[in-house]
Coordinates of C-alpha atoms in Angstrom, one line a residue:
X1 CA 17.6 -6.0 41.3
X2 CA 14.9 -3.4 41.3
X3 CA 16.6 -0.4 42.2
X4 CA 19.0 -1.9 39.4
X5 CA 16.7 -0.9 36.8
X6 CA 15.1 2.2 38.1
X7 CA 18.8 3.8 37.5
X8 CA 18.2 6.9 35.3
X9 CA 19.0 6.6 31.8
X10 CA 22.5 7.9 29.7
X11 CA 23.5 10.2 26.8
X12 CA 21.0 7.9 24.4
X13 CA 17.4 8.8 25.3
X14 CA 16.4 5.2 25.5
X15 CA 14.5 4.9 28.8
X16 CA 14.0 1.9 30.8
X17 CA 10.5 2.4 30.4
X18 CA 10.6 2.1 26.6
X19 CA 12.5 -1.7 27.1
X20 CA 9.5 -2.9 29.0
X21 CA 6.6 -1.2 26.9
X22 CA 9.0 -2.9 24.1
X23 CA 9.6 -6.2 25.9
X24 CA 5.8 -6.6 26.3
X25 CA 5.0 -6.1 23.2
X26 CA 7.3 -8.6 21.7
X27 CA 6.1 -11.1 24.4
X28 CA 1.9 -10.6 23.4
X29 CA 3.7 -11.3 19.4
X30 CA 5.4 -14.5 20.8
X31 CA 7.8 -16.0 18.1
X32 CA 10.6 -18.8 18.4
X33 CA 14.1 -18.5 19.0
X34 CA 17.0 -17.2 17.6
X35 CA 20.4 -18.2 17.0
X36 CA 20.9 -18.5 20.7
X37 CA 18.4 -21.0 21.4
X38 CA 16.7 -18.9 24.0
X39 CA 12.9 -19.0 24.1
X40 CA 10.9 -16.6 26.1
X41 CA 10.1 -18.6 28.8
X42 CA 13.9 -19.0 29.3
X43 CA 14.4 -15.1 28.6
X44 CA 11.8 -14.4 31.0
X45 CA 13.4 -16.2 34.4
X46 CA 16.0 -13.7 34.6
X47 CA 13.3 -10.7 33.2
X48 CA 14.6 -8.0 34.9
X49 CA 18.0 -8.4 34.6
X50 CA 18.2 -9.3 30.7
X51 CA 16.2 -6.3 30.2
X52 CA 18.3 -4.0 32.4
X53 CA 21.1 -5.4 30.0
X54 CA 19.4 -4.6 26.6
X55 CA 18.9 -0.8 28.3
X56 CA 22.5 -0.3 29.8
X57 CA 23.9 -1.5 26.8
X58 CA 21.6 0.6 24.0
X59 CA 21.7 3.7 25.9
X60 CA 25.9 4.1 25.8
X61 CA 25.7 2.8 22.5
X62 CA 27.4 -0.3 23.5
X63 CA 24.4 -2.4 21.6
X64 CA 25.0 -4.7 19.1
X65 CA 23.0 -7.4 17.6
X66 CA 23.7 -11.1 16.8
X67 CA 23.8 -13.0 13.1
X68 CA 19.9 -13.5 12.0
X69 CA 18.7 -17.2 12.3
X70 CA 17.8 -18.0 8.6
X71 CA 14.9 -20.4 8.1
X72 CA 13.3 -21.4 5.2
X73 CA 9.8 -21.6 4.9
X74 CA 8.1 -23.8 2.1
X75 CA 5.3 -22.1 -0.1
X76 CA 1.9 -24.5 -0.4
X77 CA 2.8 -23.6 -4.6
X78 CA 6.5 -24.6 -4.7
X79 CA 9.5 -22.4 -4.1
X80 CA 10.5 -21.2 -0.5
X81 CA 10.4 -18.1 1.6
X82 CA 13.5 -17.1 3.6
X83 CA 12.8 -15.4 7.1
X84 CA 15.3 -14.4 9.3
X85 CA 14.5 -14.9 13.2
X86 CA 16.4 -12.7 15.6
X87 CA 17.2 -13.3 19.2
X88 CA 14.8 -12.3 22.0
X89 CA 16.9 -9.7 23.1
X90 CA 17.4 -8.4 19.3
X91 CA 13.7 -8.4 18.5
X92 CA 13.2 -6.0 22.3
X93 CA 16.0 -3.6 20.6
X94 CA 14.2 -3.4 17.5
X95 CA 11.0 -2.3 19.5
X96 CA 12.5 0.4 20.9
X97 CA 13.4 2.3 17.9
X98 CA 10.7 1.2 16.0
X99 CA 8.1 2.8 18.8
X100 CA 10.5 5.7 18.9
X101 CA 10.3 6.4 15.2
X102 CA 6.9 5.1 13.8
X103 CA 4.9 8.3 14.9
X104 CA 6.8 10.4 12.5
X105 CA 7.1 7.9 9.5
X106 CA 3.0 7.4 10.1
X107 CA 2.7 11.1 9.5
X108 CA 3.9 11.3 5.8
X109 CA 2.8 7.2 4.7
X110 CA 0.0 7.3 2.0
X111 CA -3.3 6.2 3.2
X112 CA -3.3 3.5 0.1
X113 CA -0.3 1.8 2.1
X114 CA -1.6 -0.9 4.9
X115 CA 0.9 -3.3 5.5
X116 CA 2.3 -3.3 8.9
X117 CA 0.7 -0.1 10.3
X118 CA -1.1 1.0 12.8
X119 CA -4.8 0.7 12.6
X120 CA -4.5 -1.1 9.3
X121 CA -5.0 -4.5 8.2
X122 CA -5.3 -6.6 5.2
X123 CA -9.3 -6.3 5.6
X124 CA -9.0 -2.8 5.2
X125 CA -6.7 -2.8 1.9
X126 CA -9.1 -5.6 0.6
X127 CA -12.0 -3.2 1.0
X128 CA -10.1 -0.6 -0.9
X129 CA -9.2 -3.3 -3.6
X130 CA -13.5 -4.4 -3.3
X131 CA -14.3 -0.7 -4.0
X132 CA -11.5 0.0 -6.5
X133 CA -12.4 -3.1 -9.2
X134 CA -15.8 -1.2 -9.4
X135 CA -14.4 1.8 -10.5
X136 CA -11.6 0.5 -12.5
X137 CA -11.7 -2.1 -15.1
X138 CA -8.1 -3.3 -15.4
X139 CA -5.5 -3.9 -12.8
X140 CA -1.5 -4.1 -12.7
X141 CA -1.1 -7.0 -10.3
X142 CA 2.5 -7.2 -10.1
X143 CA 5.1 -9.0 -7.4
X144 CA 8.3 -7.5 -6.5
X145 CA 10.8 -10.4 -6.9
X146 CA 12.9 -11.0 -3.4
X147 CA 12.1 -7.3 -1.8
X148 CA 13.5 -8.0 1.5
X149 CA 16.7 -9.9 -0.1
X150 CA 17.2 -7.4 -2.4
X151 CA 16.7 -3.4 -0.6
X152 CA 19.6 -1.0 -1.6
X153 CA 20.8 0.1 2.0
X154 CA 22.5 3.1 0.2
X155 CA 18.6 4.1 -1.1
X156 CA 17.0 3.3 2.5
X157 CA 19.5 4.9 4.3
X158 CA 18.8 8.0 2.3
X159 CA 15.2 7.7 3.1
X160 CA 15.6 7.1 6.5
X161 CA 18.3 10.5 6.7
X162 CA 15.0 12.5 5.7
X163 CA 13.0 11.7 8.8
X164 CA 16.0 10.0 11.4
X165 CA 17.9 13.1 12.7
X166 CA 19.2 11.1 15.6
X167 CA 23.1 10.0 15.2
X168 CA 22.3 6.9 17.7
X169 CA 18.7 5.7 16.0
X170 CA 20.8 5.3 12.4
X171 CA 24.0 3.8 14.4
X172 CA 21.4 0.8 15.3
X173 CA 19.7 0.9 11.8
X174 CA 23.0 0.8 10.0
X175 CA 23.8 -2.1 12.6
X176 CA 21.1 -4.3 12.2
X177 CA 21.2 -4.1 8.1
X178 CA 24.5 -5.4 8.4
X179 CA 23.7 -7.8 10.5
X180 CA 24.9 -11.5 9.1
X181 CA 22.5 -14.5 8.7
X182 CA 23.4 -17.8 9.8
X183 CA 22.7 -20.4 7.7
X184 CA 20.7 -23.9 9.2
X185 CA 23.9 -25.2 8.5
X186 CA 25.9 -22.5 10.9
X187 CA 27.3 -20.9 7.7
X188 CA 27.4 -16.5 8.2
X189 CA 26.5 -15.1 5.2
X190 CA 27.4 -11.2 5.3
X191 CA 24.9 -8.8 3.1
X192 CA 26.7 -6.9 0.5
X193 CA 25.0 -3.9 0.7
X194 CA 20.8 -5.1 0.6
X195 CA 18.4 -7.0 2.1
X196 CA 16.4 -6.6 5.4
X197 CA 15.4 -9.9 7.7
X198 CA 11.8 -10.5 6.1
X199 CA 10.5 -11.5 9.7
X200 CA 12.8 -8.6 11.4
X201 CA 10.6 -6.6 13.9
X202 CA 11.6 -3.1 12.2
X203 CA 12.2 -4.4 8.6
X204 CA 8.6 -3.5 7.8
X205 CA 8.8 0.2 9.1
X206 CA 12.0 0.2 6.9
X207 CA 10.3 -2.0 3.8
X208 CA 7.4 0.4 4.1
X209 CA 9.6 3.8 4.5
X210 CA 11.7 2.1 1.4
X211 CA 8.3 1.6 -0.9
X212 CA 6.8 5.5 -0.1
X213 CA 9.5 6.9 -1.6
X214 CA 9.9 4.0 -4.6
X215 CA 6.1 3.7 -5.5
X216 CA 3.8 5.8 -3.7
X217 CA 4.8 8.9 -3.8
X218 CA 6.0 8.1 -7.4
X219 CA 3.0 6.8 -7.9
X220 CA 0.4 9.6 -6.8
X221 CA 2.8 12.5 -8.9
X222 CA 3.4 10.5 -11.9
X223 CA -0.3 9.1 -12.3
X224 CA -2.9 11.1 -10.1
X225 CA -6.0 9.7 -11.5
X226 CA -5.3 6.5 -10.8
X227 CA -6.0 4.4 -7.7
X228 CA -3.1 2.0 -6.1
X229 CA -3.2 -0.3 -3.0
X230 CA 0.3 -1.6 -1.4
X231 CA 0.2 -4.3 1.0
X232 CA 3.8 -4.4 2.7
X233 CA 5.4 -5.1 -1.1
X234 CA 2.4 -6.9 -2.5
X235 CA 1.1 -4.0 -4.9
X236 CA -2.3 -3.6 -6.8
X237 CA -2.5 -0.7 -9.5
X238 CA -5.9 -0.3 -10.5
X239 CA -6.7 1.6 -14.4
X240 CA -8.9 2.3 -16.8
X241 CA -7.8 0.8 -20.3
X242 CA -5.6 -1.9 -21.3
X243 CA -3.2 0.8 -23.0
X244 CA -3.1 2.6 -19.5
X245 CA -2.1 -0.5 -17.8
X246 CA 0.2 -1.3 -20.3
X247 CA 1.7 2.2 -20.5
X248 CA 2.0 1.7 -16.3
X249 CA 3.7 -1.3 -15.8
X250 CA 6.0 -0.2 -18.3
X251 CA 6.4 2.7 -16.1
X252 CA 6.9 0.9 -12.6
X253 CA 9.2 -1.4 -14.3
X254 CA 11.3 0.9 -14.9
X255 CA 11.1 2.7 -11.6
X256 CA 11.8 -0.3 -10.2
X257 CA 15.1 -0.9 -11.8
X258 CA 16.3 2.4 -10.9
X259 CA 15.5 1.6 -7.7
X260 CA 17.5 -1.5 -7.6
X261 CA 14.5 -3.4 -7.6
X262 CA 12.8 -6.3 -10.0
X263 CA 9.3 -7.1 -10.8
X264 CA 8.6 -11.0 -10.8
X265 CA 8.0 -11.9 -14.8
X266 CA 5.9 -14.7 -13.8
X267 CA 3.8 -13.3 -11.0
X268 CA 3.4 -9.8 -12.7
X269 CA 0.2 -10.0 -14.7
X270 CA -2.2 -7.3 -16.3
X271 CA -5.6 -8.7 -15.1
X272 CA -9.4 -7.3 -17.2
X273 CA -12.0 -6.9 -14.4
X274 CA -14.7 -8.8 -16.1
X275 CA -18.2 -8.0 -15.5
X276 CA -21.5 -7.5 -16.8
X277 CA -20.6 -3.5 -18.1
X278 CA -17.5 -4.1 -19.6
X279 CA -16.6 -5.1 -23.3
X280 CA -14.7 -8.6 -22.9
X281 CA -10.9 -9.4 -23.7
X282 CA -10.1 -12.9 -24.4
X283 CA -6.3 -12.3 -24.3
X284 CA -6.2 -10.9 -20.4
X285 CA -6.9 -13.3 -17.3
X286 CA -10.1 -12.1 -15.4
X287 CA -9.0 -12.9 -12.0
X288 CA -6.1 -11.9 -9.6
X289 CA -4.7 -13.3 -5.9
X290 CA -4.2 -10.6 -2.9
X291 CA -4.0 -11.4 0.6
X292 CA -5.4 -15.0 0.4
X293 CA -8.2 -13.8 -1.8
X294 CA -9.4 -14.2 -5.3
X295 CA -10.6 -11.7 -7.0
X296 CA -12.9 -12.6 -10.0
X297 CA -16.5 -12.3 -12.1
X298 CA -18.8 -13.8 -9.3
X299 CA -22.6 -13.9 -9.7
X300 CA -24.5 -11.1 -7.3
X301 CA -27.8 -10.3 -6.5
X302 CA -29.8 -6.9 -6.7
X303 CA -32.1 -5.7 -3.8
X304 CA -35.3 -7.0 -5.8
X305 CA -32.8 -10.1 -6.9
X306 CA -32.2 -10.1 -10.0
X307 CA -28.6 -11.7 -10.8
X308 CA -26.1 -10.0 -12.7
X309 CA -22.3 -10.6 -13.3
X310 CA -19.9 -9.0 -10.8
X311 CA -16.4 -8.3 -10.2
X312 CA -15.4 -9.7 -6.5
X313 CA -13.4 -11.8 -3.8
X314 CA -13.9 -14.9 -2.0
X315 CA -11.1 -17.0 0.0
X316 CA -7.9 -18.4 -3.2
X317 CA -8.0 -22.1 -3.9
X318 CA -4.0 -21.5 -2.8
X319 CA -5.7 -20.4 0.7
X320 CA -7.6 -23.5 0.4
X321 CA -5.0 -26.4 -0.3
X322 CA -3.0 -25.2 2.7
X323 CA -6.0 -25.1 4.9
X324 CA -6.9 -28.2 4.2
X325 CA -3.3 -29.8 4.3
X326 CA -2.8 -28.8 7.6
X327 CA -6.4 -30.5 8.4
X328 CA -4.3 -33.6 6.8
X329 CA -1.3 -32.8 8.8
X330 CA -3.2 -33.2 11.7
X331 CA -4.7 -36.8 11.0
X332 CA -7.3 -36.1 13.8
X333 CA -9.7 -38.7 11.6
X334 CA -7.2 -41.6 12.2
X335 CA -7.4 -41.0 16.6
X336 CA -10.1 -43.4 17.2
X337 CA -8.6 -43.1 21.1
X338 CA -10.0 -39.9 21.5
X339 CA -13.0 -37.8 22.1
X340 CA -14.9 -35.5 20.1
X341 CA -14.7 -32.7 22.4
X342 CA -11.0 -33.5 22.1
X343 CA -11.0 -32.8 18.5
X344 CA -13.6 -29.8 18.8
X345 CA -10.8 -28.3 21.0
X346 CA -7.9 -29.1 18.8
X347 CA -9.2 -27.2 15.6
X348 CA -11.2 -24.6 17.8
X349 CA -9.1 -21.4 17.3
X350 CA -8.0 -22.3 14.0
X351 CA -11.5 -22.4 12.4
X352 CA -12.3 -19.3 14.3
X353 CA -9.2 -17.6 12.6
X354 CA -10.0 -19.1 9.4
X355 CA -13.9 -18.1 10.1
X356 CA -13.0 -14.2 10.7
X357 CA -10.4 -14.0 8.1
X358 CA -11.7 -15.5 5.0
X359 CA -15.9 -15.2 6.2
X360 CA -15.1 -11.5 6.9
X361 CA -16.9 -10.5 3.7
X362 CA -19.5 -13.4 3.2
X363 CA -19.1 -16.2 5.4
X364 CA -20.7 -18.3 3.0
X365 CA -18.2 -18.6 0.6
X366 CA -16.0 -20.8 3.1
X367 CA -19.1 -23.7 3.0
X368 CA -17.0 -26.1 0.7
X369 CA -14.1 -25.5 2.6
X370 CA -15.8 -26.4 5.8
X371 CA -17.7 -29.6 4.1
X372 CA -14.3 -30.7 4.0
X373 CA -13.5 -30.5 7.5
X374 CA -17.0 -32.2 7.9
X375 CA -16.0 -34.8 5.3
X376 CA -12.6 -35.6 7.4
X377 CA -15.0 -35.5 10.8
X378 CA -16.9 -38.6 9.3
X379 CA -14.3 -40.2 8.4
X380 CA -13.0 -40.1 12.3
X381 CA -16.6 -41.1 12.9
X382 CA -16.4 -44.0 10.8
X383 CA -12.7 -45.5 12.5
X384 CA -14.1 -44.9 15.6
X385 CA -17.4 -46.9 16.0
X386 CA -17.5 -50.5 14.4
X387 CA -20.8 -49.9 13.5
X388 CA -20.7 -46.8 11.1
X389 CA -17.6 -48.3 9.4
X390 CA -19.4 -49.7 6.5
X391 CA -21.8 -46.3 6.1
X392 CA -20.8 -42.8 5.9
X393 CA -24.3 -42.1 5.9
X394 CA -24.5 -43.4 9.4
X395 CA -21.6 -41.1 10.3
X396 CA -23.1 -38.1 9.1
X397 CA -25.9 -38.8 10.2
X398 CA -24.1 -39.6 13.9
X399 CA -22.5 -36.0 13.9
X400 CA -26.1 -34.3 12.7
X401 CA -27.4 -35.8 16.2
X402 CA -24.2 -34.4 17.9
X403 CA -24.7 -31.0 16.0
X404 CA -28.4 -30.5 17.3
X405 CA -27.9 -31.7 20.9
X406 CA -24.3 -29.6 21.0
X407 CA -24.5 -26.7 18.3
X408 CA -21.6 -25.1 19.4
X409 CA -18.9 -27.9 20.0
X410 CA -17.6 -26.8 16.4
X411 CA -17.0 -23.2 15.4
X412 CA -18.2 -24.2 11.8
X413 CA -21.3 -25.2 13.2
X414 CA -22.5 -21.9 13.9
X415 CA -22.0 -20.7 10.8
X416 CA -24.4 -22.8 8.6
X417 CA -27.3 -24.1 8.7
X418 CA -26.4 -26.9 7.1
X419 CA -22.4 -28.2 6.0

C-alpha cells in the first residue's frame, strides 16, 4: 500500500504530497461528519488508501464532491445560522486547492481584511478597530444579510478568472459551488447560481476574494481618507462626521446591491463614538458589537490617574449569556457524586479559551463573568456537603480555603485576586 501512493502524479499538478500536508491539516482542525457519516477516526483506519483515492481521483480530474450536510445552528439572540459540513474526503480536496492558491490571493488582500488569513486574527482586527475609534468619531457598523447564501457565482467566478489561470483549479471551484445541500431531513436543495457552504474549508478564501473586489478595493478608491476593518463579512467603516457616515452607507448600499448583495436593515447601524472630546448626539447609539466585543464610552485612567471618559471594548453581554448558558448546560453544581478536581478539569480549557480571548486586552473586565462561575461553584458546594446547605457563606468560604491551599485548580483563580 506504500509503493501505492509514492506513484508519481498525472496531467493535474496535484501531488501526493499536497493530500497529506492537506489531510493533516484538516485532521489538527477536527470537525464532524458529513453526509456520509464518516468521522475521522473511521477515515483514518484505511489512511493511506482513502488518501491515495482523493489524489488518483483529483489529479485525472475524475474528482467530484458529495451534497453539503446542512445544519442549523441556533444564535444565543434568536434566529439561526446555516453551515454546511462536507465529507472528510471533501474538506482534504478543498485543502489542496486552497494551499495551492492562497499565496497569490494573499499577495493583493488589503491589510484592513483579517478574517481567515494567515497571520491574522480577530485580536489583530480588534486592535485596528481600538486604534481607529480614537481617531474617528463615528462608525458604519453594518451586517451583510445571508453573505454565504447569497454570493453571485457569475461575480466570483469573474474574480477568481483574474488570479486562477489553471483550467483544473476552476473545474473544482465551479464543482464545489454547485455542490447541493442536503437538508436534516435528506431533502437536496440545488443552488441557483449563489451561495458558498458557510463552514466550507475554501469558502472563506472565496468569501474573502469575493469582498476585495466588492468593498475593499471599492472602498480605498472611492473614500481614501477613511479607515475600514473587514472581518470575513463582518465590516466596520470608521468616519469623521455624521454626514460622512451618512453619505457612506448610502454609498456601500448601493454597492452592495450592484453586487447582488444586501445590508441587514436591522443590524446596520450608524454608531457616535462618545467620549470626553466629542460634542454629544442624542439621536445615534454610542456603542457597537464586533467579534464578541463591545465597543463603548468606558471610564480610563491617565498615567498620574486622573479619569476621563473613553471610547473602548470589553467582552458583549451576547458573549456573556452564551458563556454562561453553557456553564448551565453543564449542571456541574447539581453532581454532588463528584469531585472538585473533576469539575476543575471539566471547565479547564474552556476558561482558558474564554480567559485568552475576551481577557486579551484587560483581563479584568471578565471578573463578573467569572463571579458567576464562582456563584454556580458554591452552589455545587452547597448540594454537596450537608453542612453548608443552609449557608452560602460557608460555601464560599469552603472554596476560599480550597483556593489558598490549591491556587491553581481553577484557571480563573489565577487571574484575580479576589472573585
Amino acid at each position: 500500500m506504500t509503493n501505492l501512493f509514492t506513484t508519481e502524479s498525472k496531467q493535474i499538478p496535484i501531488t501526493k504530497k499536497m493530500v497529506k500536508e492537506a489531510y493533516r491539516k484538516v485532521n489538527s482542525n477536527k470537525g464532524s461528519a458529513g453526509i456520509d457519516g464518516e468521522i475521522l477516526e473511521k477515515f483514518q483506519e484505511n489512511l493511506l488508501n482513502n488518501l491515495y483515492k482523493i489524489w488518483n481521483r483529483m489529479s485525472s480530474g475524475s474528482y467530484f464532491p458529495q451534497p453539503v450536510k446542512e445544519v442549523i445552528i441556533h444564535k444565543a439572540g434568536g434566529g439561526e445560522r446555516k453551515l454546511g459540513i462536507s465529507t472528510i474526503s471533501d474538506r482534504i480536496a478543498q485543502e489542496v486547492v486552497k494551499t495551492y492558491l492562497e499565496p497569490r490571493m494573499e499577495a493583493v488582500f488589503s491589510k484592513n481584511s483579517y478574517g481567515y488569513r494567515p497571520n491574522k486574527s480577530a485580536h489583530h482586527a480588534l486592535e485596528q478597530v481600538r486604534n481607529n475609534v480614537r481617531r474617528y468619531s463615528w462608525v458604519v457598523d453594518m451586517d451583510i444579510k445571508s453573505f454565504f447564501d447569497e454570493v453571485n457565482h457569475k461575480l466570483l467566478l469573474k474574480a477568481v478568472d483574474k488570479h486562477v489561470s489553471e483550467k483544473w483549479a476552476k473545474m473544482y471551484i465551479v464543482r464545489w459551488l454547485e455542490c447541493p445541500i442536503q437538508t436534516s431531513k435528506g431533502e437536496l436543495i440545488h443552488k441557483k447560481g449563489a451561495g458558498t457552504p458557510q463552514g466550507g474549508v475554501i469558502s472563506p478564501l472565496l468569501a474573502n476574494l469575493f469582498l476585495h473586489y466588492v468593498l475593499d478595493k471599492w472602498l480605498e478608491k472611492e473614500y481614501p481618507q477613511l479607515s475600514y476593518v473587514r472581518y470575513a463579512d463582518d465590516v466596520i467603516v470608521h468616519c469623521y462626521s455624521e454626514s460622512q457616515s451618512l453619505e457612506v452607507l448610502g454609498a456601500i448600499k448601493n454597492r452592495l446591491e450592484e453586487c447582488k448583495l444586501r445590508l441587514s436593515e436591522q443590524k446596520t447601524k450608524i454608531v457616535h463614538c462618545q467620549a470626553y472630546n466629542r460634542t454629544r448626539h442624542k439621536n445615534y447609539p454610542k456603542k457597537f458589537d464586533f467579534l464578541g466585543f463591545t465597543f463603548k464610552p468606558r471610564p480610563k485612567a491617565t498615567k498620574d490617574g486622573r479619569m476621563f471618559l473613553g471610547y473602548d471594548c470589553e467582552i458583549s453581554q451576547k458573549s456573556q449569556t452564551r458563556i454562561i448558558q453553557k456553564w448551565r448546560d453543564l449542571k456541574f453544581q447539581r453532581q454532588s457524586d463528584v469531585a472538585i478536581q473533576e469539575i476543575a478539569s471539566q471547565l479547564r480549557l474552556q476558561t482558558i479559551g474564554i480567559a485568552r480571548y475576551y481577557g486579551y486586552f484587560k483581563v479584568w473586565t471578565l471578573q463578573r463573568l467569572f463571579r458567576n462561575l464562582e456563584n454556580r461553584l458554591a452552589k455545587w458546594v452547597r448540594n454537596k456537603y450537608k453542612s453548608m446547605r443552609s449557608s452560602y457563606s460557608k460555601a464560599y468560604k469552603w472554596l476560599k480555603s480550597i483556593r489558598i491551599d490549591y491556587p491553581t485548580l481553577f484557571h480563573h483563580w489565577q487571574l484575580f485576586k479576589t472573585i
